[in-house]
Short mmCIF file of C-alpha atoms in Angstrom, two decimals:
data_model
loop_
_atom_site.label_atom_id
_atom_site.label_comp_id
_atom_site.label_asym_id
_atom_site.label_seq_id
_atom_site.Cartn_x
_atom_site.Cartn_y
_atom_site.Cartn_z
CA MET J 1221 71.25 2.41 4.35
CA PRO J 1222 74.05 5.05 3.91
CA GLN J 1223 77.48 3.85 3.61
CA THR J 1224 78.92 5.18 6.62
CA THR J 1225 82.34 4.67 6.97
CA TYR J 1226 83.16 4.03 10.72
CA GLU J 1227 86.83 4.14 12.54
CA ARG J 1228 89.31 1.71 12.96
CA ARG J 1229 88.71 -0.68 15.55
CA PRO J 1230 91.49 -2.79 17.08
CA TRP J 1231 91.31 -6.49 16.98
CA VAL J 1232 91.70 -8.77 20.13
CA SER J 1233 93.12 -12.24 19.97
CA ALA J 1234 93.15 -14.52 22.94
CA GLY J 1235 94.56 -17.84 21.64
CA ARG J 1236 92.36 -18.63 18.72
CA LEU J 1237 89.36 -16.23 19.53
CA VAL J 1238 89.75 -13.27 17.43
CA GLU J 1239 86.96 -10.37 18.41
CA SER J 1240 86.51 -6.37 17.64
CA THR J 1241 84.16 -3.86 18.99
CA VAL J 1242 81.79 -2.94 17.13
CA PRO J 1243 81.37 0.89 17.08
CA ALA J 1244 78.61 2.41 19.40
CA LYS J 1245 77.26 4.10 16.67
CA LEU J 1246 77.27 1.23 14.05
CA ALA J 1247 75.79 -0.70 16.61
CA ALA J 1248 72.81 1.44 17.63
CA ALA J 1249 72.21 2.08 13.85
CA LEU J 1250 71.88 -1.97 13.81
CA GLU J 1251 69.82 -1.58 16.88
CA LEU J 1252 72.12 -4.83 18.10
CA GLU J 1253 71.47 -7.19 21.14
CA GLY J 1254 73.15 -9.64 23.09
CA GLY J 1255 73.20 -13.10 21.47
CA GLN J 1256 72.50 -11.89 17.68
CA PRO J 1257 73.68 -14.25 15.68
CA ALA J 1258 75.89 -12.49 12.82
CA ALA J 1259 76.56 -14.98 9.85
CA PHE J 1260 80.44 -13.78 8.01
CA ALA J 1261 81.03 -14.09 4.36
CA PRO J 1262 84.57 -13.28 3.05
CA PHE J 1263 84.33 -11.49 -0.67
CA VAL J 1264 87.32 -10.09 -2.59
CA ASP J 1265 87.92 -6.10 -2.36
CA GLY J 1266 90.39 -5.71 -5.34
CA THR J 1267 93.38 -7.69 -4.12
CA GLU J 1268 92.61 -8.53 -0.56
CA LEU J 1269 89.67 -10.67 1.44
CA ALA J 1270 87.36 -8.71 3.36
CA TRP J 1271 84.31 -9.73 5.21
CA ARG J 1272 80.18 -9.24 4.86
CA VAL J 1273 78.53 -9.90 8.17
CA THR J 1274 74.59 -10.18 8.16
CA VAL J 1275 72.78 -9.17 11.04
CA ASP J 1276 69.05 -9.51 9.86
CA GLU J 1277 67.02 -12.21 10.37
CA THR J 1278 67.62 -14.04 7.18
CA VAL J 1279 70.59 -15.44 9.54
CA ASP J 1280 70.09 -18.91 10.27
CA ALA J 1281 71.44 -19.23 13.78
CA ASP J 1282 72.59 -22.82 13.78
CA ALA J 1283 75.48 -22.56 10.73
CA SER J 1284 78.83 -22.99 11.14
CA ASN J 1285 79.60 -19.12 9.71
CA VAL J 1286 77.52 -17.60 12.81
CA ARG J 1287 78.51 -16.40 16.12
CA ASN J 1288 76.45 -14.51 18.45
CA ILE J 1289 77.74 -11.07 19.23
CA LYS J 1290 78.61 -10.47 22.85
CA HIS J 1291 76.90 -7.71 24.61
CA ARG J 1292 78.10 -5.71 27.54
CA PRO J 1293 75.90 -3.51 29.92
CA ALA J 1294 76.87 -0.23 30.59
CA THR J 1295 77.95 0.39 34.35
CA ASP J 1296 78.83 3.34 35.96
CA ASP J 1297 82.29 2.83 35.37
CA ALA J 1298 81.88 1.45 31.54
CA SER J 1299 79.69 2.01 28.30
CA GLU J 1300 77.75 -0.39 26.60
CA GLN J 1301 79.54 -2.32 24.51
CA HIS J 1302 78.88 -5.20 21.19
CA THR J 1303 81.70 -7.80 20.63
CA LEU J 1304 82.17 -9.06 17.30
CA ARG J 1305 83.32 -12.64 17.24
CA VAL J 1306 84.92 -13.86 14.15
CA PRO J 1307 84.49 -18.21 13.76
CA VAL J 1308 87.64 -19.67 14.50
CA VAL J 1309 87.57 -21.90 11.61
CA LEU J 1310 87.29 -18.49 9.07
CA ALA J 1311 89.66 -16.42 10.70
CA ALA J 1312 92.62 -19.59 11.02
CA MET J 1313 91.22 -20.29 6.73
CA SER J 1314 91.87 -16.54 5.49
CA GLY J 1315 95.06 -15.99 7.21
CA LEU J 1316 93.60 -13.35 10.03
CA THR J 1317 94.49 -15.20 13.27
CA ARG J 1318 98.08 -14.93 11.92
CA LEU J 1319 97.80 -11.60 11.04
CA ILE J 1320 96.86 -10.33 13.84
CA LYS J 1321 99.37 -11.81 16.06
CA GLY J 1322 101.96 -10.52 14.18
CA GLU J 1323 100.68 -7.06 13.31
CA SER J 1324 99.35 -3.98 15.34
CA ALA J 1325 96.33 -5.31 13.18
CA THR J 1326 92.99 -3.30 12.92
CA LEU J 1327 89.38 -3.08 11.07
CA THR J 1328 87.54 -0.46 9.44
CA TYR J 1329 83.33 -1.33 9.90
CA LYS J 1330 81.20 -0.04 6.82
CA GLU J 1331 77.74 0.10 6.55
CA ALA J 1332 76.22 -2.55 4.59
CA ALA J 1333 72.49 -3.99 3.05
CA ALA J 1334 71.45 -6.21 6.36
CA GLY J 1335 73.96 -5.30 8.47
CA PHE J 1336 77.93 -4.71 7.70
CA ARG J 1337 81.30 -5.36 6.14
CA PHE J 1338 85.02 -4.81 7.27
CA THR J 1339 88.29 -4.34 5.59
CA MET J 1340 91.80 -5.09 7.58
CA TRP J 1341 94.79 -3.02 8.35
CA PRO J 1342 97.20 -4.41 7.01
CA PRO J 1343 95.55 -5.56 4.45
CA LEU J 1344 94.32 -9.47 4.53
CA HIS J 1345 96.03 -10.49 0.98
CA PRO J 1346 95.68 -14.57 0.82
CA TRP J 1347 98.66 -16.93 -0.28
CA THR J 1348 98.96 -17.37 -3.85
CA PRO J 1349 101.13 -19.77 -5.67
CA PRO J 1350 104.57 -18.97 -6.65
CA THR J 1351 105.03 -18.06 -10.49
CA ASP J 1352 107.72 -20.75 -11.23
CA GLU J 1353 106.07 -23.80 -9.86
CA PRO J 1354 106.47 -26.46 -12.40
CA PHE J 1355 102.52 -26.67 -14.07
CA LEU J 1356 101.17 -29.77 -13.21
CA ASP J 1357 99.08 -31.56 -16.42
CA VAL J 1358 96.31 -32.81 -14.41
CA PRO J 1359 92.61 -32.78 -16.05
CA THR J 1360 90.18 -30.27 -13.79
CA THR J 1361 87.22 -31.46 -13.07
CA THR J 1362 83.91 -30.78 -11.69
CA SER J 1363 81.80 -31.58 -8.78
CA GLN J 1364 79.76 -30.97 -6.07
CA LEU J 1365 80.23 -31.45 -2.31
CA VAL J 1366 78.71 -34.23 -0.47
CA GLU J 1367 76.72 -33.53 2.69
CA LEU J 1368 76.52 -35.66 5.45
CA PRO J 1369 75.46 -34.44 8.88
CA ASP J 1370 77.50 -31.41 10.02
CA VAL J 1371 80.02 -32.47 7.13
CA TYR J 1372 80.64 -32.02 3.82
CA TYR J 1373 83.41 -33.60 1.44
CA VAL J 1374 84.42 -33.91 -1.55
CA GLU J 1375 85.39 -37.05 -3.72
CA VAL J 1376 88.97 -36.90 -5.42
CA PRO J 1377 89.40 -38.16 -8.99
CA THR J 1378 92.00 -40.80 -9.12
CA GLU J 1379 94.35 -38.97 -11.06
CA GLN J 1380 94.28 -35.68 -9.19
CA ALA J 1381 94.85 -37.82 -5.84
CA ARG J 1382 97.49 -39.55 -7.06
CA ALA J 1383 99.35 -36.05 -8.74
CA LEU J 1384 98.71 -35.16 -4.62
CA GLU J 1385 100.23 -38.11 -3.63
CA LEU J 1386 97.79 -38.21 -0.56
CA ALA J 1387 97.90 -41.09 1.94
CA ALA J 1388 94.80 -42.01 3.98
CA GLY J 1389 95.57 -39.69 7.70
CA ASP J 1390 97.63 -37.35 6.10
CA ALA J 1391 96.89 -33.51 7.39
CA VAL J 1392 95.27 -31.25 5.05
CA ALA J 1393 95.02 -27.16 5.55
CA TRP J 1394 92.30 -25.55 4.24
CA ARG J 1395 92.59 -21.99 3.14
CA LEU J 1396 90.51 -18.99 1.71
CA THR J 1397 92.48 -17.63 -1.61
CA ILE J 1398 91.52 -15.71 -4.39
CA ARG J 1399 91.37 -17.13 -7.95
CA ASP J 1400 89.80 -15.39 -11.11
CA GLY J 1401 89.25 -12.62 -9.23
CA ALA J 1402 87.02 -14.69 -6.68
CA VAL J 1403 86.81 -16.29 -3.20
CA ALA J 1404 88.10 -19.51 -3.57
CA VAL J 1405 88.89 -22.88 -1.20
CA VAL J 1406 92.92 -24.14 -1.52
CA ALA J 1407 93.39 -27.74 0.57
CA ASP J 1408 96.95 -27.84 1.29
CA CYS J 1409 98.50 -31.25 1.20
CA ASP J 1410 102.16 -30.54 2.04
CA VAL J 1411 102.16 -32.50 5.15
CA ASP J 1412 105.79 -31.01 6.12
CA ALA J 1413 104.05 -27.39 6.33
CA VAL J 1414 100.82 -28.13 7.94
CA GLU J 1415 100.09 -27.54 11.87
CA VAL J 1416 97.88 -30.98 12.55
CA ASP J 1417 96.40 -29.44 15.60
CA ALA J 1418 94.85 -25.81 14.10
CA PRO J 1419 91.31 -25.58 13.44
CA HIS J 1420 91.19 -25.44 9.73
CA VAL J 1421 93.01 -28.65 9.40
CA ARG J 1422 91.42 -32.03 8.31
CA ARG J 1423 92.24 -35.76 7.98
CA VAL J 1424 92.22 -37.53 4.73
CA GLN J 1425 90.03 -40.23 4.36
CA SER J 1426 89.96 -43.19 1.89
CA HIS J 1427 87.65 -46.20 0.80
CA MET J 1428 87.84 -49.20 -1.99
CA SER J 1429 85.88 -48.64 -4.77
CA GLY J 1430 85.27 -51.00 -7.91
CA ALA J 1431 84.55 -54.68 -8.72
CA GLU J 1432 85.80 -57.16 -7.03
CA GLY J 1433 89.15 -57.81 -7.95
CA ARG J 1434 89.32 -54.59 -9.30
CA GLU J 1435 89.38 -52.67 -6.33
CA ILE J 1436 90.95 -48.84 -6.52
CA GLU J 1437 91.55 -46.82 -3.24
CA GLN J 1438 89.40 -43.26 -3.66
CA PHE J 1439 90.09 -40.51 -1.37
CA ARG J 1440 87.84 -37.70 0.53
CA LEU J 1441 88.70 -34.59 1.72
CA TYR J 1442 86.35 -32.98 4.23
CA ILE J 1443 86.17 -29.42 3.55
CA PRO J 1444 85.43 -27.22 7.29
CA ALA J 1445 81.58 -26.26 7.23
CA ALA J 1446 81.67 -23.09 8.24
CA ALA J 1447 83.99 -22.00 5.14
CA VAL J 1448 80.82 -24.29 2.90
CA ASP J 1449 78.50 -21.81 4.62
CA ALA J 1450 79.95 -18.53 4.31
CA LEU J 1451 80.14 -19.26 0.67
CA GLY J 1452 76.96 -20.67 -0.11
CA TRP J 1453 78.68 -23.93 -1.79
CA GLN J 1454 76.10 -26.07 -0.27
CA ASP J 1455 74.66 -27.53 -3.87
CA ALA J 1456 77.00 -25.11 -6.04
CA ASP J 1457 79.15 -27.11 -9.26
CA LEU J 1458 82.84 -26.17 -8.25
CA ARG J 1459 86.25 -26.40 -10.47
CA VAL J 1460 88.32 -28.76 -8.51
CA ALA J 1461 92.06 -28.33 -9.88
CA VAL J 1462 95.42 -29.19 -8.82
CA GLU J 1463 98.36 -26.53 -8.49
CA HIS J 1464 101.82 -27.90 -6.72
CA ASN J 1465 101.07 -29.85 -3.27
CA ARG J 1466 97.19 -28.24 -3.89
CA LEU J 1467 93.80 -29.17 -4.54
CA VAL J 1468 91.84 -26.01 -5.36
CA LEU J 1469 88.03 -25.42 -5.43
CA SER J 1470 86.17 -22.72 -6.92
CA ARG J 1471 83.34 -21.51 -8.62
CA PRO J 1472 84.56 -18.42 -10.89
CA SER J 1473 80.94 -17.86 -12.76
CA ALA J 1474 79.16 -17.31 -9.19
CA GLY J 1475 82.64 -15.75 -7.08
CA ILE J 1476 81.73 -13.44 -4.14
CA LYS J 1477 83.05 -10.13 -5.16
CA GLU J 1478 82.17 -6.12 -4.46
#
């Protein structure tokens, strides 16, 4: 399929919902249908986050990073319309929800294998830590996510948990960012800066582990399933690192780039 670029289209926001109308020529080229599942995956485009949307038969309609295409048939007063709906959690994690509330934001569609991709204006630059933050001398570890029905969590090593001053019940905001040129996921543990009711926020859980009389409290951070499904991290070996007030999960050797 040729890499055709289509005109910019505006974002529409209603509360936490983020939507945009797919250009009619692109919808026709892809033969989009109402109710068709569309899977979202972020990738790095230069210094900004962009999105790949897959709409072919490989999409798992039950995955957490999937939303169905909304369709409005043509009428005497309006043309046919297909609407792209971004998963609420991914929109919040990427900063897209915040971006379109503060700007006259648009996106540009481009055809791609098995679907399309889009970039945004203003560009979606993920938050990065200030360069003057103090370095935390905490070992980086490697881990896999633990999967339970409909949820995933990471066990935080004791030394990392102490450095972050984790406490059971604390609210943690998960964000998409870029590390080493690839998409990474950050758990923002700054309890004073977290909007506790936001869709990308989860609570810290803890449990006691160890022999009787030598038990220690261990902590779990539950990561939104939409991010795991979008990044394909279900069985991935992940690098777990600590920054100031943040836990960073990344897979730089297999980062999602284009």
